[in-house]
Amino acid sequence: TVTFSATVTPATATVASYSWDFGPGIPPRLTTGNQVVQTFPTGSGTRTVTLTVTTTTGQSTQTQIAITP
């Protein structure tokens, strides 16, 4: 189980949603909070997690991280 937490810069940006994509076999999750907990299958190897943050003005940005749970 892994806890992910996002920080948005500048802090004055108002976030509408966080879209978390955990890779094959796990449904993506859309949240309004900046933290999510995800359990990965045993032996799933290295996974690329993609986060897309969208603001209330419609701007979005994306970042990725590779993890081995």
Coordinates of C-alpha atoms in Angstrom, one line a residue:
T1 CA 0.0 0.0 0.0
V2 CA 1.4 3.4 -1.0
T3 CA 0.2 6.9 0.0
F4 CA 0.5 9.6 -2.7
S5 CA 0.3 13.3 -1.9
A6 CA 0.4 16.2 -4.4
T7 CA 1.5 19.7 -3.8
V8 CA 0.3 22.4 -6.2
T9 CA 2.4 25.5 -6.9
P10 CA 1.5 28.3 -6.7
A11 CA -0.4 27.7 -3.5
T12 CA -3.0 30.3 -4.7
A13 CA -4.2 28.0 -7.5
T14 CA -7.6 26.5 -6.8
V15 CA -7.6 22.8 -7.8
A16 CA -10.8 21.3 -9.2
S17 CA -9.6 17.8 -9.4
Y18 CA -6.8 15.3 -9.2
S19 CA -6.8 12.4 -11.6
W20 CA -4.6 9.5 -10.6
D21 CA -3.7 6.7 -13.1
F22 CA -1.9 3.8 -11.4
G23 CA -1.3 1.8 -14.6
P24 CA -2.6 -1.5 -16.0
G25 CA -5.2 -3.4 -14.0
I26 CA -6.1 -0.6 -11.6
P27 CA -9.0 1.8 -12.5
P28 CA -8.0 5.5 -12.5
R29 CA -9.4 7.6 -9.7
L30 CA -10.7 11.2 -9.7
T31 CA -10.5 13.0 -6.4
T32 CA -10.9 16.5 -5.0
G33 CA -8.3 15.9 -2.3
N34 CA -4.6 15.9 -2.8
Q35 CA -3.9 12.6 -1.1
V36 CA -4.8 9.0 -2.2
V37 CA -3.9 5.6 -0.9
Q38 CA -3.5 2.7 -3.4
T39 CA -2.8 -1.0 -2.9
F40 CA -0.9 -2.7 -5.7
P41 CA -0.9 -6.4 -6.6
T42 CA 1.9 -8.4 -5.2
G43 CA 4.8 -8.8 -7.6
S44 CA 3.4 -6.1 -10.0
G45 CA 6.9 -4.8 -10.6
T46 CA 7.7 -1.2 -11.5
R47 CA 4.7 1.0 -12.2
T48 CA 4.3 4.4 -13.7
V49 CA 1.8 6.5 -11.8
T50 CA 0.5 9.6 -13.6
L51 CA -1.2 12.5 -11.9
T52 CA -3.2 15.2 -13.8
V53 CA -4.2 18.2 -11.8
T54 CA -6.9 20.5 -13.2
T55 CA -7.7 24.0 -11.8
T56 CA -11.0 25.7 -11.6
T57 CA -9.9 27.9 -14.5
G58 CA -9.4 24.8 -16.7
Q59 CA -5.6 24.7 -16.7
S60 CA -4.1 21.3 -16.2
T61 CA -0.6 19.8 -15.7
Q62 CA 0.6 16.3 -15.5
T63 CA 3.5 14.5 -13.8
Q64 CA 4.7 10.9 -13.6
I65 CA 6.6 8.9 -11.1
A66 CA 7.9 5.3 -11.4
I67 CA 7.5 3.2 -8.3
T68 CA 8.2 -0.4 -7.3
P69 CA 5.8 -1.2 -4.5

